[in-house]
Amino acid sequence: MAPANEDGSHESRCLRFKEIDWNAPLELADVKTKGDVGDVVLKMDNLKKYYEVAASALFSSGEKKVVKANETLSFEARESETLAIVGESGCGKSTFAKVLMGLETATEGTITLGNKQIQDIPIEDRDTQTVADVQMVFQNPFDTLNPSMTVGRQIVRALEIFKVGNNEAERWQRMLELLDLVKLPRAFATRMPRQLSGGQKQRVGIARAFAGDAKIVVADEPVSALDVSVQAAVTDLLMEIQREHKTTLLFISHDLSIVRYLSDRVMVMYLGHVVELGSTDQVFSPPTTPTPRRCSRPSPSPTPRCKKAHRA
Ligand code: ADP
Ligand code: MG
């Protein structure tokens, strides 16, 4: 123990106590360096997606009701950019992600990827390059992995679909490199999904999404089903890979603190519409006009700020 102050009323166990510069500025633990964003790679123009559902679940009268999940959704996304998409549950976030992926087709409007329009092409009719270019990390890794296939086999299967590698040996080697990329031990290649934790499963999901060197990755609430203790590590991993690969990341989330931390721009959705779109600083800055921008930002409080409009 060494005396820590002049009169000896405090002592310190630290041997190098005297070397500490108490006036040195604080260093931020992890300063995120954002890469430069590139050209526009994805453009949505007046995208509409309506679902037709039976008017009554009890009586099959043949009457149909229309659910307007997406209404005139327009935005652009650039190379290397992280665009966060926020909005209350049911506002149509997953719907536009499904249309982009080809899991649903659009009712109206266009989605332009490079110079190709893909809004009407379901995933089974898309060419290999388009399928590899637009990938998704799903909300729940428990549902998306095949329970009866080893981790290695699932990633090799994705490589086969994306036509990566000339033979099985090359694909196996690439799969091991993808495990390195998502920071899983290579020994996990022979494990079954049930032998993995939620966070580890999501890492496999991320490895699959990047297996074909995707240009655009949609992460639909990628950590919300995971244990809180692993959420930050999985989010950081996704960001790290996105920066290295210059991927366009569409990050759908409820968590405004994560959104603020990782995104370049933020798009706020409400009842199928885009109600605000701007740089992260702009969207999170307090409103400058005397009239509050009603509904323009998702409220972190459980009380909704706006009266919910009746959905047709
Ligand atoms: P979010 O991801 O923002 O929570 P969704 O895109 O999942 O919202 O849903 C938007 C709206 O579309 C909701 O009202 C939902 O009930 C409806 N919806 C989603 N999928 C279907 C479907 N396959 N058939 C009918 N309605 C759907
Ligand atoms: Mg959703």
XYZ file of N, CA and C in Angstrom, residues 47-166:
360
model
N -43.235 1.236 -53.337
C -43.564 -0.186 -53.136
C -44.844 -0.333 -52.313
N -45.733 -1.180 -52.837
C -46.971 -1.485 -52.110
C -47.052 -2.981 -51.935
N -47.468 -3.417 -50.764
C -47.751 -4.846 -50.586
C -49.055 -4.968 -49.798
N -50.065 -5.500 -50.469
C -51.347 -5.742 -49.814
C -51.517 -7.248 -49.679
N -52.003 -7.675 -48.544
C -52.335 -9.094 -48.360
C -53.854 -9.227 -48.389
N -54.335 -10.247 -49.056
C -55.778 -10.514 -49.037
C -56.025 -11.611 -48.020
N -56.909 -11.339 -47.091
C -57.229 -12.360 -46.084
C -58.740 -12.554 -46.031
N -59.147 -13.706 -45.513
C -60.587 -13.964 -45.390
C -61.173 -12.963 -44.392
N -62.334 -12.412 -44.708
C -62.932 -11.386 -43.847
C -63.278 -11.939 -42.473
N -63.670 -13.212 -42.424
C -64.011 -13.803 -41.140
C -63.326 -15.159 -41.001
N -62.744 -15.364 -39.847
C -62.059 -16.636 -39.621
C -63.068 -17.753 -39.358
N -64.290 -17.354 -38.937
C -65.279 -18.365 -38.550
C -66.151 -18.823 -39.717
N -66.569 -17.854 -40.530
C -67.474 -18.198 -41.634
C -66.770 -17.975 -42.957
N -66.662 -19.016 -43.756
C -65.985 -18.854 -45.040
C -66.983 -18.350 -46.083
N -67.317 -17.063 -45.963
C -68.317 -16.467 -46.849
C -67.721 -16.125 -48.207
N -66.384 -16.292 -48.350
C -65.740 -15.924 -49.605
C -65.368 -14.453 -49.648
N -65.829 -13.700 -48.635
C -65.505 -12.272 -48.604
C -64.039 -12.083 -48.238
N -63.411 -11.096 -48.899
C -61.985 -10.863 -48.643
C -61.762 -9.496 -48.011
N -60.736 -9.432 -47.179
C -60.352 -8.172 -46.566
C -58.920 -7.902 -47.002
N -58.555 -6.656 -47.167
C -57.192 -6.355 -47.613
C -56.389 -5.766 -46.463
N -55.219 -6.356 -46.202
C -54.313 -5.782 -45.199
C -53.240 -5.007 -45.956
N -53.197 -3.700 -45.730
C -52.224 -2.867 -46.442
C -50.937 -2.802 -45.622
N -50.052 -3.776 -45.849
C -48.844 -3.882 -45.023
C -47.809 -2.836 -45.408
N -47.653 -2.589 -46.712
C -46.726 -1.542 -47.174
C -47.453 -0.618 -48.129
N -47.311 0.666 -47.911
C -47.954 1.671 -48.772
C -46.902 2.643 -49.252
N -46.729 2.750 -50.551
C -45.811 3.731 -51.138
C -44.492 3.884 -50.363
N -43.781 2.797 -50.296
C -42.491 2.797 -49.601
C -41.411 3.170 -50.612
N -40.706 4.273 -50.373
C -39.643 4.682 -51.297
C -38.382 5.014 -50.509
N -37.282 4.410 -50.907
C -35.977 4.777 -50.333
C -34.853 4.201 -51.180
N -33.656 4.709 -50.947
C -32.469 4.189 -51.630
C -31.480 3.729 -50.569
N -30.650 2.752 -50.918
C -29.588 2.350 -50.005
C -28.293 2.237 -50.802
N -27.204 2.634 -50.168
C -25.912 2.692 -50.864
C -24.954 1.620 -50.373
N -23.917 1.405 -51.173
C -22.889 0.434 -50.796
C -22.251 0.863 -49.475
N -21.943 -0.111 -48.615
C -21.261 0.139 -47.326
C -22.113 0.869 -46.306
N -23.398 1.027 -46.585
C -24.228 1.827 -45.689
C -25.055 0.942 -44.753
N -25.209 1.386 -43.522
C -26.139 0.710 -42.620
C -27.362 1.593 -42.468
N -28.467 1.097 -43.007
C -29.728 1.834 -42.909
C -30.591 1.099 -41.892
N -30.911 1.788 -40.813
C -31.754 1.156 -39.792
C -33.207 1.418 -40.132
N -34.047 0.424 -39.921
C -35.477 0.596 -40.157
C -36.187 0.350 -38.842
N -36.880 1.397 -38.362
C -37.554 1.276 -37.074
C -39.040 1.590 -37.237
N -39.792 1.174 -36.270
C -41.234 1.420 -36.309
C -41.921 0.380 -35.461
N -43.104 0.721 -34.992
C -43.786 -0.186 -34.066
C -44.138 -1.518 -34.751
N -44.414 -2.499 -33.934
C -44.737 -3.825 -34.447
C -45.958 -3.743 -35.373
N -45.883 -4.427 -36.506
C -47.024 -4.450 -37.432
C -47.015 -3.323 -38.449
N -45.966 -2.483 -38.467
C -45.963 -1.350 -39.404
C -45.441 -1.743 -40.779
N -45.063 -3.004 -40.960
C -44.713 -3.472 -42.307
C -43.232 -3.652 -42.578
N -42.420 -3.720 -41.526
C -40.970 -3.849 -41.711
C -40.615 -5.202 -42.333
N -41.120 -6.267 -41.721
C -40.787 -7.606 -42.235
C -41.382 -7.820 -43.622
N -42.528 -7.190 -43.884
C -43.172 -7.383 -45.186
C -42.274 -6.887 -46.316
N -41.714 -5.681 -46.169
C -40.883 -5.193 -47.280
C -39.604 -6.029 -47.389
N -39.110 -6.535 -46.238
C -37.929 -7.408 -46.271
C -38.248 -8.682 -47.060
N -39.457 -9.217 -46.869
C -39.847 -10.445 -47.577
C -39.990 -10.185 -49.073
N -40.519 -9.018 -49.439
C -40.660 -8.700 -50.865
C -39.268 -8.532 -51.482
N -38.379 -7.889 -50.750
C -37.010 -7.701 -51.242
C -36.314 -9.045 -51.449
N -36.556 -9.970 -50.539
C -35.939 -11.305 -50.617
C -36.585 -12.197 -51.671
N -37.784 -11.833 -52.115
C -38.502 -12.685 -53.068
C -39.359 -13.735 -52.376
N -39.551 -13.591 -51.066
C -40.421 -14.534 -50.350
C -41.883 -14.144 -50.564
N -42.104 -12.895 -50.962
C -43.418 -12.387 -51.377
C -43.167 -11.539 -52.617
N -44.220 -11.302 -53.416
C -44.038 -10.384 -54.546
C -44.850 -9.114 -54.282
N -44.425 -8.026 -54.926
C -45.041 -6.721 -54.655
C -46.424 -6.630 -55.289
N -47.291 -5.804 -54.691
C -48.603 -5.522 -55.281
C -48.439 -4.437 -56.341
N -47.587 -3.468 -56.061
C -47.309 -2.367 -56.985
C -45.948 -1.800 -56.648
N -45.397 -0.992 -57.549
C -44.123 -0.336 -57.263
C -42.939 -1.157 -57.751
N -41.736 -0.603 -57.560
C -40.545 -1.306 -58.072
C -39.449 -1.414 -57.015
N -38.666 -2.490 -57.149
C -37.430 -2.633 -56.370
C -36.320 -2.820 -57.399
N -35.392 -1.879 -57.444
C -34.310 -1.976 -58.425
C -33.017 -2.346 -57.701
N -32.437 -3.453 -58.163
C -31.179 -3.930 -57.595
C -30.147 -3.819 -58.717
N -29.163 -2.950 -58.558
C -28.251 -2.672 -59.680
C -29.079 -2.064 -60.804
N -29.200 -2.808 -61.925
C -30.064 -2.280 -62.993
C -31.212 -3.233 -63.303
N -31.535 -4.088 -62.318
C -32.573 -5.096 -62.536
C -33.775 -4.826 -61.628
N -34.979 -5.026 -62.153
C -36.164 -4.871 -61.301
C -36.558 -6.251 -60.770
N -36.668 -6.382 -59.466
C -36.856 -7.716 -58.880
C -38.155 -7.863 -58.080
N -38.993 -6.813 -58.068
C -40.169 -6.854 -57.196
C -41.162 -7.975 -57.515
N -41.162 -8.446 -58.783
C -42.145 -9.473 -59.168
C -41.539 -10.863 -59.284
N -40.244 -10.999 -58.999
C -39.599 -12.304 -59.204
C -39.504 -13.047 -57.866
N -40.278 -14.140 -57.715
C -40.160 -14.902 -56.465
C -38.791 -15.579 -56.380
N -38.369 -15.894 -55.180
C -36.995 -16.375 -54.960
C -36.647 -17.585 -55.834
N -37.642 -18.481 -56.072
C -37.336 -19.679 -56.858
C -37.056 -19.375 -58.322
N -37.494 -18.192 -58.787
C -37.231 -17.815 -60.182
C -36.059 -16.851 -60.324
N -35.424 -16.510 -59.204
C -34.320 -15.548 -59.291
C -33.041 -16.251 -59.736
N -32.187 -15.540 -60.471
C -30.928 -16.166 -60.880
C -29.982 -16.238 -59.677
N -28.981 -17.102 -59.786
C -28.083 -17.376 -58.661
C -27.459 -16.102 -58.105
N -27.029 -15.210 -59.005
C -26.362 -13.996 -58.559
C -27.289 -13.138 -57.695
N -28.566 -13.011 -58.145
C -29.514 -12.194 -57.382
C -29.780 -12.817 -56.016
N -29.923 -14.139 -55.981
C -30.171 -14.813 -54.698
C -28.979 -14.603 -53.756
N -27.762 -14.733 -54.297
C -26.570 -14.555 -53.459
C -26.422 -13.103 -53.025
N -26.860 -12.171 -53.887
C -26.673 -10.742 -53.611
C -27.570 -10.208 -52.504
N -28.781 -10.749 -52.390
C -29.713 -10.257 -51.373
C -29.955 -11.371 -50.364
N -29.430 -11.210 -49.187
C -29.568 -12.253 -48.172
C -30.161 -11.687 -46.887
N -30.590 -12.589 -46.028
C -31.288 -12.140 -44.827
C -30.754 -12.866 -43.591
N -30.661 -12.146 -42.507
C -30.405 -12.786 -41.208
C -31.741 -12.712 -40.475
N -32.282 -13.854 -40.137
C -33.636 -13.889 -39.598
C -33.651 -13.617 -38.094
N -34.857 -13.267 -37.643
C -35.038 -12.908 -36.239
C -34.741 -14.085 -35.319
N -35.231 -15.253 -35.740
C -35.132 -16.388 -34.835
C -34.250 -17.498 -35.388
N -32.993 -17.587 -34.895
C -32.087 -18.599 -35.447
C -32.521 -20.026 -35.111
N -33.454 -20.149 -34.153
C -33.909 -21.487 -33.743
C -34.753 -22.119 -34.845
N -35.447 -21.274 -35.631
C -36.317 -21.792 -36.692
C -35.613 -21.942 -38.030
N -34.514 -21.218 -38.215
C -33.977 -21.135 -39.571
C -32.913 -22.172 -39.890
N -32.371 -22.851 -38.859
C -31.386 -23.888 -39.159
C -32.097 -25.235 -39.257
N -31.625 -26.064 -40.158
C -32.188 -27.410 -40.296
C -31.701 -28.260 -39.114
N -32.635 -28.761 -38.280
C -32.190 -29.439 -37.053
C -31.457 -30.763 -37.296
N -31.621 -31.330 -38.508
C -31.005 -32.641 -38.730
C -29.776 -32.579 -39.635
N -29.201 -31.403 -39.758
C -28.016 -31.239 -40.618
C -26.907 -30.585 -39.808
N -25.671 -31.053 -39.959
C -24.581 -30.437 -39.200
C -24.396 -28.989 -39.649
N -23.755 -28.213 -38.763
C -23.502 -26.800 -39.057
C -22.709 -26.664 -40.363
N -21.678 -27.486 -40.499
C -20.831 -27.427 -41.696
C -21.632 -27.701 -42.951
N -22.474 -28.724 -42.888
C -23.277 -29.135 -44.042
C -24.241 -27.999 -44.465
N -24.826 -27.315 -43.466
C -25.769 -26.230 -43.794
C -25.072 -25.099 -44.534
N -23.824 -24.806 -44.106
C -23.105 -23.713 -44.778
C -22.662 -24.170 -46.176
N -22.205 -25.438 -46.273
C -21.807 -25.965 -47.590
C -23.011 -25.943 -48.537
N -24.181 -26.266 -47.988
C -25.414 -26.252 -48.796
C -25.665 -24.846 -49.382
N -25.464 -23.816 -48.533
C -25.635 -22.431 -49.016
C -24.610 -22.145 -50.118
N -23.364 -22.628 -49.941
C -22.328 -22.387 -50.952
C -22.693 -23.064 -52.269
N -23.318 -24.259 -52.172
C -23.768 -24.957 -53.389
C -24.824 -24.124 -54.112
N -25.779 -23.589 -53.327
C -26.852 -22.786 -53.935
C -26.269 -21.542 -54.617
N -25.280 -20.926 -53.965
C -24.682 -19.713 -54.545
C -23.615 -20.044 -55.588
N -23.412 -21.351 -55.841
C -22.417 -21.823 -56.822
C -21.009 -21.280 -56.510
N -20.654 -21.380 -55.225
C -19.309 -20.977 -54.801
C -18.446 -22.234 -54.751
N -17.221 -22.189 -55.264
C -16.311 -23.339 -55.214
C -16.565 -24.299 -56.361
N -15.462 -24.935 -56.817
C -15.573 -25.849 -57.964
C -15.889 -27.267 -57.543
